[in-house]
Amino acid sequence: MPLTKHLSVAIIDSNPALGKSNFIKKEDPPDPRVSTVTPATISFFKEIGAWQYVQQHRHAYFDKMQVWDYTGLGYTKYNARDVNKEILGCVVENKVLHSSLLSCMQNTEFRKTIYPSRLTSMALLPSSSSISVDSTPSATTLFTKGHLAKLDLSDGKSLYAKLVVGADGGKSRVRELAGFKTTGWSYSQNAIICTVEHNKENYCAWQRFLPAGPIALLPIGDNFSNIVWTMNPKDASDCKSMNEDDFVKILNHALDYGYGPHPKSISSGSVDMFSWFRGDATLSAKECFEVPPRVVKLASERMVFPLSLKHANNYVSKRVVLIGDAAHTVHPLAGQGVNLGFGDASTLSRIIAEGIAVGADIGEVSLLKKYEAERKPANIVMMAVLDGFQKAYSVDFGPLNILRAAAFHGAQYISPLKRNIISYASGEQRLPLPLPLFT
Amino acid sequence: MGSNSISKMAARHLRILSGCNGALLSVRFFSDSTLAQEPIASTAIDSASVSPSINTAENHSQLNNNKKHSAPSSLKHAELAKFSAIADTWWDAEGPYKPLHALNPTRLAFIRSTLCRHFRKDPYSARPFEGLNIVDVGCGGGILSEPLARMGATVTGIDAVEKNIKIARLHADLDPETSTIEYCCTTAEKLVEEQRKFDAVIGSEVIEHVADPAEFCKSLSALTVSEGATVISTINRSVRAYATAIIAAEHILHWLPKGTHQWSSFLTPEELVLILQRASIDVKEMAGFVYNPLTGRWSLSDDISVNFIAFGTKNS
């Protein structure tokens, strides 16, 4: 953006991937750490010129999705053509996203420096009104007057900055040092992730809710797919340690007949109580239930991560702002976490540009609060929705199962509802329902 | 010739209105430009005493004498005292100046847009005002001056309250981008006497606190170079403005201390355009500021019924 290109940026990150020249071998099987990026995030990447680098590596667009649960009472199929789009999202390995962003940054003209170390301490003095006549104040004087933040790094260097952006993940050091309080709880679930291989290509995203947690199968390109299976911690460690063949067997079991029957597809001839809802029916409303492609073998190591929900009570304070997982961590069941983070980044950069246009100091709280006012409600609503799903699907109770089945049917056959869900999950719509107050 | 007779007619109409509705509608200054009016006392809105007095030669010379003794001719002393009392809170974004801080980005957006167009500057530049001399008349604590300096302008900020200038200086020194601002405790009239000239003259939220708006506009015009820009923002003297800017803002929501504004001191857009025209400034653009209570934000709009801002150019 022309308004911000004069700003100098320091990136403090001890991740070794930032240092060496990024060379990803095409023959390597996909890494199990992947992210599903929504169309909104893809637009953001295109805007900053980073998507061209993603396209040079393995990435998998998908245009179909099927969601069902173990009770076999209902299912929902989503198709990008329901909302006149070509894709629902794209699955990309995290290392590809990193290297693409790094290439994009290296090829863009602006002052940047990478500091491959960790942040040890950060200080910001309150504004003082000391009278001192100083024609060109040094950075230290400005810091002592409360105008800049001072950061100390683990390799002994010190930096001064007008604005500190905490993008350092769920265990954010910036958040800790700045004293932001958080609210949240751990889900008593761990997620086990791995890459698997099929006999044919897969272009659909599959998610089945099981009693202990959902299992998701996401296409990653070629004949590979990524598995994210949420379950209780004991089962997760068992799954990790069992031998590969046994693990592949239980994977197929979980995706197919395990825990419960297949849902029945409603054929077009039978009595359809939703016919008066349908209006302009979606393409996917007529599609039948399908069984996901069989897993043939495991293609990577298995990794286990604990899951929790965490939200910072405030995103901003003087000269400090939090984005991404540092501000909010969510359940992976809808693949939204990283997309919320990219949404934060996009909004923050726009707000900074708007501030510079009217001569504001980029670290002043009133400017940063505009970012918070835009992102916090949207993030909280998404977290609440995902948390709601997590809780609704973890109880095996007759009446609740029927309610869930009704929800599946509703989403499958009530076209406006389905379109709304797709728009919201794609990042095109900020809130699940068109609430006038927040637009 | 034509404009003179129209203004006389307007003055007559306004006097008739003031006769009907003494307290609320007091005529400020409308008369022939050759006759100078006595400044109306700001605190006393008393229908008996407020009547436009047409100066005799005696009063006229008395005013001239006052000018020679260099008392600030277009300022009201009671107003200065009001601002002096809360000078320390200028930069407290949650303090009594909170509404002004909230309004700042919006008025800057208008200033940026009109000045970039007028001076043919690149609107996508981070420092579009590079090379322009701007004076912020009635700068207060520097809330408007600092962003203008960050946008590249060479800024001079003036205010009649000594305390304000001190606070402005201290705050501007905190950032190397704003420490170049020149602050003076002086008035527009004195600056005119020093024969200073600027590419753009800005008097934002000042004219409603001034005793003689016509004189003030003449001073602003004198400070502007030929083909330069003058920007004035103020509050409209409308019933709606009474309800929002005075009753709601001062008495109900307590955004502003009571007595910050006097409704009788407000100008209507038509009056402002007229007095600027008499001061050789052609108003080219005008916009209103509208507050959205749900989002807490101000935005630019066509609605000039409460807060409005005008951009004019000095004709040569």
PDB file of N, CA and C in Angstrom, chain B residues 208-252:
ATOM      1  N   GLU B 208     -16.687  29.983  16.664  1.00  0.00           N
ATOM      2  CA  GLU B 208     -17.837  30.112  17.567  1.00  0.00           C
ATOM      3  C   GLU B 208     -17.431  30.683  18.929  1.00  0.00           C
ATOM      4  N   HIS B 209     -16.123  30.788  19.170  1.00  0.00           N
ATOM      5  CA  HIS B 209     -15.655  31.331  20.444  1.00  0.00           C
ATOM      6  C   HIS B 209     -15.137  32.755  20.299  1.00  0.00           C
ATOM      7  N   VAL B 210     -15.335  33.323  19.125  1.00  0.00           N
ATOM      8  CA  VAL B 210     -14.727  34.603  18.799  1.00  0.00           C
ATOM      9  C   VAL B 210     -15.795  35.705  18.859  1.00  0.00           C
ATOM     10  N   ALA B 211     -15.417  36.902  19.327  1.00  0.00           N
ATOM     11  CA  ALA B 211     -16.423  37.959  19.497  1.00  0.00           C
ATOM     12  C   ALA B 211     -16.887  38.526  18.159  1.00  0.00           C
ATOM     13  N   ASP B 212     -15.944  38.719  17.248  1.00  0.00           N
ATOM     14  CA  ASP B 212     -16.282  39.349  15.979  1.00  0.00           C
ATOM     15  C   ASP B 212     -15.882  38.441  14.820  1.00  0.00           C
ATOM     16  N   PRO B 213     -16.766  37.581  14.402  1.00  0.00           N
ATOM     17  CA  PRO B 213     -16.416  36.633  13.347  1.00  0.00           C
ATOM     18  C   PRO B 213     -16.002  37.304  12.038  1.00  0.00           C
ATOM     19  N   ALA B 214     -16.600  38.447  11.745  1.00  0.00           N
ATOM     20  CA  ALA B 214     -16.262  39.104  10.475  1.00  0.00           C
ATOM     21  C   ALA B 214     -14.810  39.557  10.489  1.00  0.00           C
ATOM     22  N   GLU B 215     -14.396  40.139  11.606  1.00  0.00           N
ATOM     23  CA  GLU B 215     -13.004  40.566  11.746  1.00  0.00           C
ATOM     24  C   GLU B 215     -12.073  39.376  11.703  1.00  0.00           C
ATOM     25  N   PHE B 216     -12.513  38.319  12.374  1.00  0.00           N
ATOM     26  CA  PHE B 216     -11.699  37.103  12.415  1.00  0.00           C
ATOM     27  C   PHE B 216     -11.471  36.578  11.000  1.00  0.00           C
ATOM     28  N   CYS B 217     -12.545  36.535  10.207  1.00  0.00           N
ATOM     29  CA  CYS B 217     -12.419  36.041   8.834  1.00  0.00           C
ATOM     30  C   CYS B 217     -11.519  36.944   8.015  1.00  0.00           C
ATOM     31  N   LYS B 218     -11.600  38.252   8.280  1.00  0.00           N
ATOM     32  CA  LYS B 218     -10.722  39.168   7.550  1.00  0.00           C
ATOM     33  C   LYS B 218      -9.272  38.872   7.886  1.00  0.00           C
ATOM     34  N   SER B 219      -9.009  38.583   9.170  1.00  0.00           N
ATOM     35  CA  SER B 219      -7.633  38.254   9.566  1.00  0.00           C
ATOM     36  C   SER B 219      -7.179  36.962   8.902  1.00  0.00           C
ATOM     37  N   LEU B 220      -8.044  35.969   8.905  1.00  0.00           N
ATOM     38  CA  LEU B 220      -7.676  34.687   8.284  1.00  0.00           C
ATOM     39  C   LEU B 220      -7.350  34.897   6.815  1.00  0.00           C
ATOM     40  N   SER B 221      -8.166  35.721   6.186  1.00  0.00           N
ATOM     41  CA  SER B 221      -7.950  35.976   4.763  1.00  0.00           C
ATOM     42  C   SER B 221      -6.630  36.687   4.532  1.00  0.00           C
ATOM     43  N   ALA B 222      -6.323  37.661   5.425  1.00  0.00           N
ATOM     44  CA  ALA B 222      -5.065  38.403   5.280  1.00  0.00           C
ATOM     45  C   ALA B 222      -3.860  37.491   5.439  1.00  0.00           C
ATOM     46  N   LEU B 223      -4.020  36.412   6.208  1.00  0.00           N
ATOM     47  CA  LEU B 223      -2.908  35.486   6.415  1.00  0.00           C
ATOM     48  C   LEU B 223      -2.725  34.537   5.242  1.00  0.00           C
ATOM     49  N   THR B 224      -3.741  34.459   4.382  1.00  0.00           N
ATOM     50  CA  THR B 224      -3.681  33.498   3.277  1.00  0.00           C
ATOM     51  C   THR B 224      -3.052  34.138   2.056  1.00  0.00           C
ATOM     52  N   VAL B 225      -2.142  33.394   1.404  1.00  0.00           N
ATOM     53  CA  VAL B 225      -1.557  33.915   0.162  1.00  0.00           C
ATOM     54  C   VAL B 225      -2.636  33.918  -0.900  1.00  0.00           C
ATOM     55  N   SER B 226      -2.397  34.657  -1.956  1.00  0.00           N
ATOM     56  CA  SER B 226      -3.353  34.695  -3.044  1.00  0.00           C
ATOM     57  C   SER B 226      -3.449  33.291  -3.642  1.00  0.00           C
ATOM     58  N   GLU B 227      -4.659  32.844  -3.947  1.00  0.00           N
ATOM     59  CA  GLU B 227      -4.927  31.472  -4.433  1.00  0.00           C
ATOM     60  C   GLU B 227      -4.637  30.418  -3.364  1.00  0.00           C
ATOM     61  N   GLY B 228      -4.484  30.877  -2.136  1.00  0.00           N
ATOM     62  CA  GLY B 228      -4.285  29.908  -1.056  1.00  0.00           C
ATOM     63  C   GLY B 228      -5.617  29.382  -0.549  1.00  0.00           C
ATOM     64  N   ALA B 229      -5.575  28.541   0.514  1.00  0.00           N
ATOM     65  CA  ALA B 229      -6.792  27.903   1.016  1.00  0.00           C
ATOM     66  C   ALA B 229      -7.113  28.350   2.430  1.00  0.00           C
ATOM     67  N   THR B 230      -8.395  28.480   2.714  1.00  0.00           N
ATOM     68  CA  THR B 230      -8.847  28.769   4.078  1.00  0.00           C
ATOM     69  C   THR B 230      -9.890  27.732   4.440  1.00  0.00           C
ATOM     70  N   VAL B 231      -9.716  27.115   5.609  1.00  0.00           N
ATOM     71  CA  VAL B 231     -10.668  26.092   6.035  1.00  0.00           C
ATOM     72  C   VAL B 231     -11.200  26.484   7.412  1.00  0.00           C
ATOM     73  N   ILE B 232     -12.505  26.526   7.525  1.00  0.00           N
ATOM     74  CA  ILE B 232     -13.124  26.867   8.813  1.00  0.00           C
ATOM     75  C   ILE B 232     -14.143  25.795   9.155  1.00  0.00           C
ATOM     76  N   SER B 233     -14.108  25.342  10.416  1.00  0.00           N
ATOM     77  CA  SER B 233     -15.157  24.402  10.830  1.00  0.00           C
ATOM     78  C   SER B 233     -15.808  24.964  12.075  1.00  0.00           C
ATOM     79  N   THR B 234     -17.109  24.768  12.173  1.00  0.00           N
ATOM     80  CA  THR B 234     -17.811  25.296  13.330  1.00  0.00           C
ATOM     81  C   THR B 234     -19.148  24.574  13.484  1.00  0.00           C
ATOM     82  N   ILE B 235     -19.998  25.143  14.367  1.00  0.00           N
ATOM     83  CA  ILE B 235     -21.300  24.534  14.614  1.00  0.00           C
ATOM     84  C   ILE B 235     -22.386  25.461  14.079  1.00  0.00           C
ATOM     85  N   ASN B 236     -23.364  24.880  13.438  1.00  0.00           N
ATOM     86  CA  ASN B 236     -24.460  25.631  12.823  1.00  0.00           C
ATOM     87  C   ASN B 236     -25.394  26.210  13.888  1.00  0.00           C
ATOM     88  N   ARG B 237     -25.907  27.431  13.674  1.00  0.00           N
ATOM     89  CA  ARG B 237     -26.878  27.981  14.611  1.00  0.00           C
ATOM     90  C   ARG B 237     -28.262  27.499  14.203  1.00  0.00           C
ATOM     91  N   SER B 238     -28.536  26.231  14.466  1.00  0.00           N
ATOM     92  CA  SER B 238     -29.842  25.681  14.104  1.00  0.00           C
ATOM     93  C   SER B 238     -30.478  25.129  15.372  1.00  0.00           C
ATOM     94  N   VAL B 239     -31.770  24.881  15.298  1.00  0.00           N
ATOM     95  CA  VAL B 239     -32.454  24.333  16.483  1.00  0.00           C
ATOM     96  C   VAL B 239     -31.876  22.950  16.783  1.00  0.00           C
ATOM     97  N   ARG B 240     -31.586  22.210  15.707  1.00  0.00           N
ATOM     98  CA  ARG B 240     -31.013  20.871  15.877  1.00  0.00           C
ATOM     99  C   ARG B 240     -29.678  20.937  16.608  1.00  0.00           C
ATOM    100  N   ALA B 241     -28.884  21.966  16.271  1.00  0.00           N
ATOM    101  CA  ALA B 241     -27.578  22.103  16.916  1.00  0.00           C
ATOM    102  C   ALA B 241     -27.776  22.438  18.384  1.00  0.00           C
ATOM    103  N   TYR B 242     -28.809  23.219  18.706  1.00  0.00           N
ATOM    104  CA  TYR B 242     -29.073  23.526  20.111  1.00  0.00           C
ATOM    105  C   TYR B 242     -29.371  22.240  20.860  1.00  0.00           C
ATOM    106  N   ALA B 243     -30.178  21.401  20.222  1.00  0.00           N
ATOM    107  CA  ALA B 243     -30.550  20.142  20.875  1.00  0.00           C
ATOM    108  C   ALA B 243     -29.361  19.205  21.028  1.00  0.00           C
ATOM    109  N   THR B 244     -28.514  19.137  20.018  1.00  0.00           N
ATOM    110  CA  THR B 244     -27.410  18.184  20.112  1.00  0.00           C
ATOM    111  C   THR B 244     -26.166  18.775  20.761  1.00  0.00           C
ATOM    112  N   ALA B 245     -25.683  19.888  20.208  1.00  0.00           N
ATOM    113  CA  ALA B 245     -24.401  20.388  20.710  1.00  0.00           C
ATOM    114  C   ALA B 245     -24.499  20.995  22.099  1.00  0.00           C
ATOM    115  N   ILE B 246     -25.645  21.516  22.452  1.00  0.00           N
ATOM    116  CA  ILE B 246     -25.711  22.154  23.772  1.00  0.00           C
ATOM    117  C   ILE B 246     -26.454  21.266  24.766  1.00  0.00           C
ATOM    118  N   ILE B 247     -27.696  20.967  24.509  1.00  0.00           N
ATOM    119  CA  ILE B 247     -28.463  20.180  25.477  1.00  0.00           C
ATOM    120  C   ILE B 247     -27.865  18.787  25.629  1.00  0.00           C
ATOM    121  N   ALA B 248     -27.718  18.053  24.528  1.00  0.00           N
ATOM    122  CA  ALA B 248     -27.239  16.675  24.625  1.00  0.00           C
ATOM    123  C   ALA B 248     -25.778  16.626  25.043  1.00  0.00           C
ATOM    124  N   ALA B 249     -24.931  17.353  24.333  1.00  0.00           N
ATOM    125  CA  ALA B 249     -23.489  17.233  24.579  1.00  0.00           C
ATOM    126  C   ALA B 249     -23.070  17.801  25.927  1.00  0.00           C
ATOM    127  N   GLU B 250     -23.660  18.938  26.302  1.00  0.00           N
ATOM    128  CA  GLU B 250     -23.199  19.565  27.546  1.00  0.00           C
ATOM    129  C   GLU B 250     -23.989  19.133  28.763  1.00  0.00           C
ATOM    130  N   HIS B 251     -25.333  19.079  28.606  1.00  0.00           N
ATOM    131  CA  HIS B 251     -26.134  18.869  29.806  1.00  0.00           C
ATOM    132  C   HIS B 251     -26.489  17.425  30.069  1.00  0.00           C
ATOM    133  N   ILE B 252     -26.683  16.650  29.018  1.00  0.00           N
ATOM    134  CA  ILE B 252     -27.140  15.276  29.241  1.00  0.00           C
ATOM    135  C   ILE B 252     -25.970  14.289  29.223  1.00  0.00           C
TER     136      ILE B 252
END
